Coordinates of N, CA and C in Angstrom, one line a residue:
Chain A
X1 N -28.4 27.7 -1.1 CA -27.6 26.8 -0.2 C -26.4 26.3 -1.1
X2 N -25.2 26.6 -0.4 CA -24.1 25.6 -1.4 C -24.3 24.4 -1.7
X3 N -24.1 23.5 -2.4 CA -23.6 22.3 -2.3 C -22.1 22.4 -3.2
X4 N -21.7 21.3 -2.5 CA -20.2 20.6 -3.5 C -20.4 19.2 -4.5
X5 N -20.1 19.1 -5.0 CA -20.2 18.0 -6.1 C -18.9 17.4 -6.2
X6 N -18.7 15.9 -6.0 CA -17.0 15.5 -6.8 C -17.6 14.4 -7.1
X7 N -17.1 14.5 -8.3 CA -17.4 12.6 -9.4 C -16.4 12.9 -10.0
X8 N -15.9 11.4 -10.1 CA -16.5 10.1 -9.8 C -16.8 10.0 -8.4
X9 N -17.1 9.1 -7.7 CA -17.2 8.6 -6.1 C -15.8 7.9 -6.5
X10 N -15.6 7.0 -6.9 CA -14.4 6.5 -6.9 C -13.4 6.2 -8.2
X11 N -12.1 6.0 -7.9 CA -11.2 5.8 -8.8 C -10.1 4.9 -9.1
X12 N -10.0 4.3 -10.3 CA -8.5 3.2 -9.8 C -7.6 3.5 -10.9
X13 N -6.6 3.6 -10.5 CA -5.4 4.0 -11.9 C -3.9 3.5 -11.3
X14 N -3.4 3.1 -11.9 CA -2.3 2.1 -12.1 C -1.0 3.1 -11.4
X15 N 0.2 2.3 -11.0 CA 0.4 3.5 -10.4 C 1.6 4.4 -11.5
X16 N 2.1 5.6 -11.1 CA 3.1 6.3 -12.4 C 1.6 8.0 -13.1
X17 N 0.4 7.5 -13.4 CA -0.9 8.3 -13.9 C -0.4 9.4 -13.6
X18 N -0.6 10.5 -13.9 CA -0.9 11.8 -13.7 C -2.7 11.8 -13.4
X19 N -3.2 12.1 -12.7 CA -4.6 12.0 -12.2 C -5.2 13.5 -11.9
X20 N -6.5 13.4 -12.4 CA -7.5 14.9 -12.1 C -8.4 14.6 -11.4
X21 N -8.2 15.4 -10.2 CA -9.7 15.1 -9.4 C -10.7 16.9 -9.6
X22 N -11.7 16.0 -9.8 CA -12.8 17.1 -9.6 C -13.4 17.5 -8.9
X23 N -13.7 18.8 -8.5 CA -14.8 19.2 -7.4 C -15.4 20.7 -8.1
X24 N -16.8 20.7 -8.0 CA -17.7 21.6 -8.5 C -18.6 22.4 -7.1
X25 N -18.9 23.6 -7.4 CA -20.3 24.2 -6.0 C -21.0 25.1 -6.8
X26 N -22.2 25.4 -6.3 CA -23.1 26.0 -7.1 C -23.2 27.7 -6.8
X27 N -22.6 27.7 -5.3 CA -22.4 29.3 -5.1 C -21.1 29.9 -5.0
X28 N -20.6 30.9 -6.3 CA -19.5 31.5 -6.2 C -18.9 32.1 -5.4
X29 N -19.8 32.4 -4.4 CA -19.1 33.3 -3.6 C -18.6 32.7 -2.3
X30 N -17.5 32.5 -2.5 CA -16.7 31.7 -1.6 C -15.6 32.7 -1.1
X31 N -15.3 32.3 0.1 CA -13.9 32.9 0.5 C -12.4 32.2 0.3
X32 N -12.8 30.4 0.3 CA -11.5 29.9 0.0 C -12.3 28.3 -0.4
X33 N -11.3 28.1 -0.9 CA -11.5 26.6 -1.1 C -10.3 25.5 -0.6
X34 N -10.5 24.2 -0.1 CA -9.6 23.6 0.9 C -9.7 22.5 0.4
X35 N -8.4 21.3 -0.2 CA -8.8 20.0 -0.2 C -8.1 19.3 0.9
X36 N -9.1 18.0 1.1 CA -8.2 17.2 2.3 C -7.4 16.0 1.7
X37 N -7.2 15.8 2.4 CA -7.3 13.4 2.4 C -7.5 13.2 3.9
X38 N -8.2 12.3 3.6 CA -8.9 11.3 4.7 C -8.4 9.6 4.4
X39 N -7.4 8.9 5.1 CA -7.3 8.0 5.5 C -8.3 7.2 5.9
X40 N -8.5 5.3 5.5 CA -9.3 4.8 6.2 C -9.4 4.6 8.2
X41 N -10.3 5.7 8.6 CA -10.5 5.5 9.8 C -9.5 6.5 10.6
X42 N -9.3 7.5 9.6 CA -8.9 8.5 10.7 C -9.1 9.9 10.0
X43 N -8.7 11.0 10.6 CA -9.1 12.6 10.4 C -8.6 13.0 9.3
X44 N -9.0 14.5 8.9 CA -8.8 14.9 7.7 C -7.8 15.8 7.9
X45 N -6.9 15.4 6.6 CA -5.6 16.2 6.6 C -5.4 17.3 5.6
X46 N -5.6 18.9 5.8 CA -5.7 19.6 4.9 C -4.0 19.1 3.6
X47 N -4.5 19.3 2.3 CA -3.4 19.5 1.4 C -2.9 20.9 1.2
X48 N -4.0 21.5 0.3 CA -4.2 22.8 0.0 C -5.2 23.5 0.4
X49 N -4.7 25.1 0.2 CA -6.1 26.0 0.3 C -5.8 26.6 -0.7
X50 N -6.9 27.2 -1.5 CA -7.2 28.3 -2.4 C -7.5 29.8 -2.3
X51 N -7.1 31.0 -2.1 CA -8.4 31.4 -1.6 C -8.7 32.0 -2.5
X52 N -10.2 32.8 -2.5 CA -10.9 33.1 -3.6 C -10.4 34.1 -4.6
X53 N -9.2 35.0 -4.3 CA -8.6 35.6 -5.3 C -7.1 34.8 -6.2
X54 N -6.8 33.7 -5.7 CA -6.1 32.9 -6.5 C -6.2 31.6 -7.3
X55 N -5.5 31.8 -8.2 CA -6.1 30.7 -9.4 C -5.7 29.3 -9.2
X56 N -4.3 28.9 -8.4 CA -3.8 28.2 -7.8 C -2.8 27.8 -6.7
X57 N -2.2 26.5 -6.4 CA -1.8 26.3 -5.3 C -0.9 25.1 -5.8
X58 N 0.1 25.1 -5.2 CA 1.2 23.7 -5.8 C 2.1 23.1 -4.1
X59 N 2.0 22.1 -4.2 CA 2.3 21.5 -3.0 C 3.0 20.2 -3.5
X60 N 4.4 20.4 -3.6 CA 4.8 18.7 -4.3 C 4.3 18.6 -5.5
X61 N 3.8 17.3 -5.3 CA 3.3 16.6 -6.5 C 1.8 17.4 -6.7
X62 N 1.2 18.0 -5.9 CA 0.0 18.0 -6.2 C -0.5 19.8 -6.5
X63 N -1.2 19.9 -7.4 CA -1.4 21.0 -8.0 C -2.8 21.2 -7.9
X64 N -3.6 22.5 -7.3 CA -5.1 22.8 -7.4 C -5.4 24.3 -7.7
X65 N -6.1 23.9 -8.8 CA -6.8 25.2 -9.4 C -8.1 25.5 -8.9
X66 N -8.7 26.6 -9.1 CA -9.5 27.4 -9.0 C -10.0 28.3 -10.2
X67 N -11.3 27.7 -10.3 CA -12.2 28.8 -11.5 C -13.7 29.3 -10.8
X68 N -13.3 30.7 -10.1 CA -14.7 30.8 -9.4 C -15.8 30.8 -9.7
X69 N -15.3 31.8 -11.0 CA -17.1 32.1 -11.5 C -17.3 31.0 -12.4
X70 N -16.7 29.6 -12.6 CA -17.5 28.2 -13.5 C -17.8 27.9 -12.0
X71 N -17.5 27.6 -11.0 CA -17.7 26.8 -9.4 C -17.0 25.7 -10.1
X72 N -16.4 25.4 -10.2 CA -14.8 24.5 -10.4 C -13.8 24.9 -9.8
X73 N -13.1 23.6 -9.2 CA -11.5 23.2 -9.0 C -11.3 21.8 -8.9
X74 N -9.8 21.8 -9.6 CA -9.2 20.7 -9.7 C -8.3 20.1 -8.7
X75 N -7.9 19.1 -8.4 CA -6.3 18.6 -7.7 C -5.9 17.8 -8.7
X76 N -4.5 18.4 -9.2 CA -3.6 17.2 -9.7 C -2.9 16.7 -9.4
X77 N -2.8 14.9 -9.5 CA -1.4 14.5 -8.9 C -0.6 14.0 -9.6
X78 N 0.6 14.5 -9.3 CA 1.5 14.2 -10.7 C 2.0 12.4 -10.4
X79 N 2.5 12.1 -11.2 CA 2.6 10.3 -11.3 C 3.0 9.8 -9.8
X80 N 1.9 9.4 -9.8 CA 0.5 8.8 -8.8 C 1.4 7.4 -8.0
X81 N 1.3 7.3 -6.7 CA 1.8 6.5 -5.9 C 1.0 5.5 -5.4
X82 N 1.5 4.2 -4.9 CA 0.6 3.9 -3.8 C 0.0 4.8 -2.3
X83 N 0.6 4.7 -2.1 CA 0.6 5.9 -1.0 C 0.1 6.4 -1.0
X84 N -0.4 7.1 -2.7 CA -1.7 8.1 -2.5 C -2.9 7.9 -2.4
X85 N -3.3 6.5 -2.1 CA -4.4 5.8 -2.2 C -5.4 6.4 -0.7
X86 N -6.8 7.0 -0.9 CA -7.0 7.8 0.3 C -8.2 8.6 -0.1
X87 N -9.4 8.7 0.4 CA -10.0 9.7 0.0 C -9.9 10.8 -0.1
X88 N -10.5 12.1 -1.3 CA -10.0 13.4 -1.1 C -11.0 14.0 -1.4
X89 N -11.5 15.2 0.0 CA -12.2 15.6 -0.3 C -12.0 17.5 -0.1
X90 N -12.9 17.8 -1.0 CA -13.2 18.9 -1.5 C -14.2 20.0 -0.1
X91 N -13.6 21.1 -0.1 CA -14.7 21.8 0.8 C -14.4 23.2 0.5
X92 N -15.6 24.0 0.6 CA -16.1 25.4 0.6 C -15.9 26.2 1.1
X93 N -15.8 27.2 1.5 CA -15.7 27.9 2.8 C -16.8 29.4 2.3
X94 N -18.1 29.1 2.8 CA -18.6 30.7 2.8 C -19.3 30.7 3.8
X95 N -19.5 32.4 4.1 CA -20.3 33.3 5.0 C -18.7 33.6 6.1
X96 N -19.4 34.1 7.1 CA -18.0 34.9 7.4 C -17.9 34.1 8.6
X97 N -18.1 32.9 9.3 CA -18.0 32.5 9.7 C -17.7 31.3 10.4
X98 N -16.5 31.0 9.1 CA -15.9 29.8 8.8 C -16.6 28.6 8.4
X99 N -17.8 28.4 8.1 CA -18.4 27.5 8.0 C -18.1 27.1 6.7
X100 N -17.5 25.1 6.5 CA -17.4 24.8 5.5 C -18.6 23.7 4.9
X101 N -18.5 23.8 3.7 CA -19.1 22.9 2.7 C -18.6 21.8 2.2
X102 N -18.8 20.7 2.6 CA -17.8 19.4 2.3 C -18.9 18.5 0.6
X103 N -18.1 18.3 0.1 CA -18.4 17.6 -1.3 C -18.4 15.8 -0.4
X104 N -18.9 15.0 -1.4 CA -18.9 13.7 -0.4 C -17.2 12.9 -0.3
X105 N -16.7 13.2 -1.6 CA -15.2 12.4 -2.0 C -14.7 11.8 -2.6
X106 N -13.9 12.1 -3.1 CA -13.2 10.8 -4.1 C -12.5 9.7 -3.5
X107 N -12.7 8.5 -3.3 CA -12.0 7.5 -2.8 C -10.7 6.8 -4.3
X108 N -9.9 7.1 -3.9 CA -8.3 6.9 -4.8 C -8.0 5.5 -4.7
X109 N -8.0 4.8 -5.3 CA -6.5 3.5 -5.6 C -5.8 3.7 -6.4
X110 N -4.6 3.4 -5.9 CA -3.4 3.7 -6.6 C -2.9 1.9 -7.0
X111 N -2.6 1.4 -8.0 CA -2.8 0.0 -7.7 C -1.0 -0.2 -8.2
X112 N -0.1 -1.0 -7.7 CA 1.3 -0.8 -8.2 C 1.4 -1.3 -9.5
Chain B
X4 N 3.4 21.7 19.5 CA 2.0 21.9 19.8 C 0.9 20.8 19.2
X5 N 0.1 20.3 20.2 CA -0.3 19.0 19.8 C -1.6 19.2 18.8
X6 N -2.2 20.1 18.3 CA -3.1 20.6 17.3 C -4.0 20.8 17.7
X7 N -5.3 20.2 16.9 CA -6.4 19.5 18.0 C -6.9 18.2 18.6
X8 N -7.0 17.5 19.4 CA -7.4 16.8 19.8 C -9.1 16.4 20.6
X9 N -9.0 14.9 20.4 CA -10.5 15.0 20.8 C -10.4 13.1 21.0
X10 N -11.7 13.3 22.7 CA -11.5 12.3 23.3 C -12.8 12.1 23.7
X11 N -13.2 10.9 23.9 CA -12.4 9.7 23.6 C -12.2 9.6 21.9
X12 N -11.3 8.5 21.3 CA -12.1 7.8 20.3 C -12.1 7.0 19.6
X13 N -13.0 6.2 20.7 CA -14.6 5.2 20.4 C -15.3 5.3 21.6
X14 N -16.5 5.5 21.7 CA -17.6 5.4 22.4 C -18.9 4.7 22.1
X15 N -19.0 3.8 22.6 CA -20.5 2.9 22.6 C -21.4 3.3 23.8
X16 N -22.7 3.9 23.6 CA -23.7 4.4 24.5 C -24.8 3.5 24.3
X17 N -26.3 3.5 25.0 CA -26.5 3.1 24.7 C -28.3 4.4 24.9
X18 N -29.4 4.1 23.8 CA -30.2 4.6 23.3 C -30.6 4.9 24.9
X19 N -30.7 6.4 24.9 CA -31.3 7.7 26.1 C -29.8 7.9 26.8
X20 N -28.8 7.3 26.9 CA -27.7 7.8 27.7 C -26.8 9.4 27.1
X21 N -26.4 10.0 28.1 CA -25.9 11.0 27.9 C -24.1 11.3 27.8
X22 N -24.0 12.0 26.4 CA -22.2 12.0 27.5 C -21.6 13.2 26.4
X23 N -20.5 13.3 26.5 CA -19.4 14.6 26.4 C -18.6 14.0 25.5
X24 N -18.7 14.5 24.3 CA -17.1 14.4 23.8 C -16.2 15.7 23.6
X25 N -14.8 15.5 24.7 CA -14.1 17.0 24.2 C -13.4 16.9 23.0
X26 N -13.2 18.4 22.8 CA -12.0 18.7 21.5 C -12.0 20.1 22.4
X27 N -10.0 19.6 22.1 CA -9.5 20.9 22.5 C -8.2 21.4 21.9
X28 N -7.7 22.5 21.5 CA -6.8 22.4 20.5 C -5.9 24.0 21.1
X29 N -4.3 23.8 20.7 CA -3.7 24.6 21.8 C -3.0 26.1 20.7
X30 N -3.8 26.1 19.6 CA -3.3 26.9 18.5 C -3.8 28.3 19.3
X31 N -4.3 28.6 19.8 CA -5.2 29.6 20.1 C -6.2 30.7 18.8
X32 N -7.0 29.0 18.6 CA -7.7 29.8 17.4 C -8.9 29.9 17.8
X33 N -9.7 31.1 17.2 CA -11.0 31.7 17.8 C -11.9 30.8 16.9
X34 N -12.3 30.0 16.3 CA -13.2 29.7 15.5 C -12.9 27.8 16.1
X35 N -13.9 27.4 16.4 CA -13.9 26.1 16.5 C -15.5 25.1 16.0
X36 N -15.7 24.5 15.6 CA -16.9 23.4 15.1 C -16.6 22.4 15.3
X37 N -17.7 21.3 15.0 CA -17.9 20.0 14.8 C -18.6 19.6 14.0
X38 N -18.2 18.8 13.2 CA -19.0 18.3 12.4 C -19.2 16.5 12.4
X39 N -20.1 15.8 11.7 CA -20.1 14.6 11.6 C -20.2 14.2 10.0
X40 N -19.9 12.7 10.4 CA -19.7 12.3 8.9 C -20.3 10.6 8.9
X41 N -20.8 10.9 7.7 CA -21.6 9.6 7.6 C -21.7 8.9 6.5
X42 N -21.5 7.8 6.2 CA -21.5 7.2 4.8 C -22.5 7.9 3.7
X43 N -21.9 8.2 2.9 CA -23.0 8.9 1.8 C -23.1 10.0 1.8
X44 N -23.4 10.8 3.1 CA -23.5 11.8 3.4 C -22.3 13.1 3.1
X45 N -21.3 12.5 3.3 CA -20.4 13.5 3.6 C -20.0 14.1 5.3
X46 N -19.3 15.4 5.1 CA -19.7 15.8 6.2 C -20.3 17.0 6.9
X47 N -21.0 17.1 7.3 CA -22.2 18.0 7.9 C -21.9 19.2 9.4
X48 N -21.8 20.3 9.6 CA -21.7 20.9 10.4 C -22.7 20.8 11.6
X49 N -22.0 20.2 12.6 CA -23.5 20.4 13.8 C -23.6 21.8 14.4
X50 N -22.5 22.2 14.9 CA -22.7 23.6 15.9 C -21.2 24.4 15.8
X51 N -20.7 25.3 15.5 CA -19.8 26.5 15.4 C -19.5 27.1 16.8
X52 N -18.1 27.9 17.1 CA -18.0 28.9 18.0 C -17.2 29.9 17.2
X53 N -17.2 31.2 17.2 CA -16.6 32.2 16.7 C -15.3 32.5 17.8
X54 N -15.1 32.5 19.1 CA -14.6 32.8 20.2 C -15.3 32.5 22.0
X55 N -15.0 32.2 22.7 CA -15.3 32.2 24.3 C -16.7 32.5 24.1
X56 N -17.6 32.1 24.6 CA -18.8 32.7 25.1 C -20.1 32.5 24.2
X57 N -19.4 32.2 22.6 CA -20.7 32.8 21.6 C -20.2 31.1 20.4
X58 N -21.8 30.9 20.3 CA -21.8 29.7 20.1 C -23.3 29.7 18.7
X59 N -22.9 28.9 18.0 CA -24.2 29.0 17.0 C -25.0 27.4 16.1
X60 N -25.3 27.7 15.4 CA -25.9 26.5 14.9 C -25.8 26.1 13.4
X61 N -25.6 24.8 12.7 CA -24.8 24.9 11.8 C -26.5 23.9 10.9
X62 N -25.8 22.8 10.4 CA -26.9 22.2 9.6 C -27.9 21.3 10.3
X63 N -27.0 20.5 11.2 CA -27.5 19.3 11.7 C -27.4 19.5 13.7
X64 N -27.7 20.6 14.0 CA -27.3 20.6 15.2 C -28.8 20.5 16.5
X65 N -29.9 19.2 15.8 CA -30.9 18.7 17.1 C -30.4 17.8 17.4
X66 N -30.4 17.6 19.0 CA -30.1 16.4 19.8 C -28.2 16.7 20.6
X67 N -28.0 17.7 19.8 CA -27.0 18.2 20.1 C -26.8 19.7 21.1
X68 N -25.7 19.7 22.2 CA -25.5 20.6 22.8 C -24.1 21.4 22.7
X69 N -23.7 23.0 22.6 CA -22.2 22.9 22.8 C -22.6 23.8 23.9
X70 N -20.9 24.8 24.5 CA -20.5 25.6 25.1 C -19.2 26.1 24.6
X71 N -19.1 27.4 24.8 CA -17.4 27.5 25.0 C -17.1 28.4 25.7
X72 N -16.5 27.8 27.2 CA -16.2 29.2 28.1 C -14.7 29.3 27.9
X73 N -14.2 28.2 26.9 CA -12.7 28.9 27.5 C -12.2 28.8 25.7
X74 N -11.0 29.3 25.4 CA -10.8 29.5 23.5 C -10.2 28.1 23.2
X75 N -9.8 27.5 24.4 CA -8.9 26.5 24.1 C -10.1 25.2 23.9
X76 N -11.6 24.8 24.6 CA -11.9 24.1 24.6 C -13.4 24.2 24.0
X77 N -13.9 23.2 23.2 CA -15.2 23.1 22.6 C -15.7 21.9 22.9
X78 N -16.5 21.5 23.9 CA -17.2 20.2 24.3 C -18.7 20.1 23.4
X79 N -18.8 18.8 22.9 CA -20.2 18.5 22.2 C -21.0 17.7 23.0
X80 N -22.2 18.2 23.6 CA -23.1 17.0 24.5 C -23.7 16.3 24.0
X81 N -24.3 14.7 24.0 CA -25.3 14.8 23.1 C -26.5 14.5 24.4
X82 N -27.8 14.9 24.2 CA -28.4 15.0 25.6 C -29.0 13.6 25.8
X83 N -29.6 13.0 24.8 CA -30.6 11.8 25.0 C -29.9 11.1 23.9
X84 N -29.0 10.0 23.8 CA -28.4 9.4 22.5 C -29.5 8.6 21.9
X85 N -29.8 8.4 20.5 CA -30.2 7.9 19.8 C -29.4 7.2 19.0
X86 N -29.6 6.4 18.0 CA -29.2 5.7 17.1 C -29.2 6.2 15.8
X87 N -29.6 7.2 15.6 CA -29.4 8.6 14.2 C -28.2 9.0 14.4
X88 N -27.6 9.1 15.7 CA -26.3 10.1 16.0 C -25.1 8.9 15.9
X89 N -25.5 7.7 16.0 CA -24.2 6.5 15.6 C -23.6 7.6 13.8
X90 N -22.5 8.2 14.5 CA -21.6 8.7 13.2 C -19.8 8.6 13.9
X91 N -19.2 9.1 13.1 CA -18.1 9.9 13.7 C -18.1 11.2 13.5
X92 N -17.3 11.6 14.7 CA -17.7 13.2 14.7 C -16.0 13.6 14.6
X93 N -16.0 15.0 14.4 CA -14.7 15.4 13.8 C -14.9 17.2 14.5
X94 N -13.9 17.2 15.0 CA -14.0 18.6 15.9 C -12.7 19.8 14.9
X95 N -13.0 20.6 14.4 CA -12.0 21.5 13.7 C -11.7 22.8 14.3
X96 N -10.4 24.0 14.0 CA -10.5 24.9 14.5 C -9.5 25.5 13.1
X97 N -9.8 27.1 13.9 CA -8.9 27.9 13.0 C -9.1 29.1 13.5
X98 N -7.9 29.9 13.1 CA -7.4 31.3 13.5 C -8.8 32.3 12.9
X99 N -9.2 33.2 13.4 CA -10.1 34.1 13.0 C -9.7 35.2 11.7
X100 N -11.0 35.3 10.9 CA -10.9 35.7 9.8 C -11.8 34.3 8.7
X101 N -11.6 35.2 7.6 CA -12.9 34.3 7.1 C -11.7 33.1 5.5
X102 N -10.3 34.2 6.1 CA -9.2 33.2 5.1 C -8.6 32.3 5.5
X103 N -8.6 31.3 6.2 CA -7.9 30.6 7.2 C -8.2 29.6 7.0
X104 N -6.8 28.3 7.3 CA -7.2 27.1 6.9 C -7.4 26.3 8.2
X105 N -8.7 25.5 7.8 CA -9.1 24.4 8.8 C -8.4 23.6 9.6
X106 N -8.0 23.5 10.7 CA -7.4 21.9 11.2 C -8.3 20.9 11.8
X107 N -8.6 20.0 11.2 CA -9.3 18.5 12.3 C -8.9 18.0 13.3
X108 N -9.0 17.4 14.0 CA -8.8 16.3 15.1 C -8.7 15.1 14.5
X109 N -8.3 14.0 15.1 CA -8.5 12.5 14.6 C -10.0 11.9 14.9
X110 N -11.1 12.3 15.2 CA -12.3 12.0 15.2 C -12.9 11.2 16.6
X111 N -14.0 11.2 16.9 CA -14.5 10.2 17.8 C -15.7 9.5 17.1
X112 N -15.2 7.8 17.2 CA -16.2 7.2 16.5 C -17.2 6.5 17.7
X113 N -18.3 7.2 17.1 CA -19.4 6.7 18.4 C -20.6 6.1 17.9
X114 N -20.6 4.7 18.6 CA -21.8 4.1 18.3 C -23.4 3.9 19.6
X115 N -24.1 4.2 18.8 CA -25.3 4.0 20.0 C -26.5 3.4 19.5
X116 N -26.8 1.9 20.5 CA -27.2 1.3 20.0 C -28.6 0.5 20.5

């Protein structure tokens, strides 16, 4: 059975940081990998996708890699906003059926 | 195009009542789910559709009903509410194939009490 992993649960960093978020899964065989953000009290907003033959993805400020065979990926956000303050979470994608794997999340403060 | 959508959301029931939340999304994508999410937890798959007609079962999907007769709409019933199902639920879709990126809905937060 997959699971996702992201630690810390949560984070505070000042704002300007360059920041790494982590997400880990225990089964390689994935087709893609997807991070979100999640706002307090509303839906999840894809950032990036990965998919399993690329190493990474760059969107703005924010950069995500992919290492299949460790079951690692990163998001990085380059010097860090209020704004970016938000949970982010991490998700899987295997079997052929679209079914994703959600990690629990990193909840962000960005503090000015 | 308005993505996916999903209605209502907030719902207060109350323990044995029955009801419908839709999600319907105008991408015309063959793959649609629901999932819920729960402090701690994360978020959890209740029930999947691949396309029209064919419907399956994910992690968490007792107490739970779907259908899908049409590509555009995926309704989740819940039959007898209980107080295990007070979550928010989150309805997603995406184009068919197994490389495709997910879209959510803005969620229905439902309490039953």
């Amino acid at each position: 059975k997959q699971e996702v992993t992201q630690i810390p649960a949560a984070l505070s960093v000042p704002e300007g940081e360059n920041l790494v978020l982590n997400c880990s899964f225990t089964d390689s065989a994935i087709y893609n990998l997807q991070w979100f953000r999640q706002d307090p009290g509303k839906g999840l907003t894809s950032l990036l996708l990965i998919q399993s033959s690329q190493r990474e993805q760059t969107s703005g400020r924010l950069n995500a890699s992919l290492d299949k065979s460790s079951g690692r990926s990163t998001l990085y956000i380059a010097a860090s906003q209020p704004g970016d303050s938000a949970t982010y979470l991490c998700a899987v994608l295997t079997g052929a059926n679209s079914k994703l794997t959600f990690g629990k999340g990193i909840t962000l403060s960005v503090r000015p | 195009n308005a993505g996916v959508t999903q209605t209502p959301k907030f719902q207060v029931l109350k323990t044995g009542q029955s009801m419908t939340l839709q999600c319907a999304q105008d991408m015309n994508h063959e793959y649609m789910s629901w999932y819920r999410q729960d402090p701690g937890m994360g978020l959890r798959l209740i029930h999947y559709s691949v396309g029209a007609g064919i419907t399956d079962q994910g992690e968490v999907p007792n107490g739970y009903n779907v259908s899908r007769s049409t590509t555009e709409d995926f309704p989740l019933r819940l039959l007898s509410a209980a107080p295990s199902q007070t979550s928010v639920y989150f309805c997603a879709s995406s184009p068919a194939g197994s490389y495709n990126e997910q879209f959510f809905g803005p969620g229905t937060r439902l309490t039953v009490l």
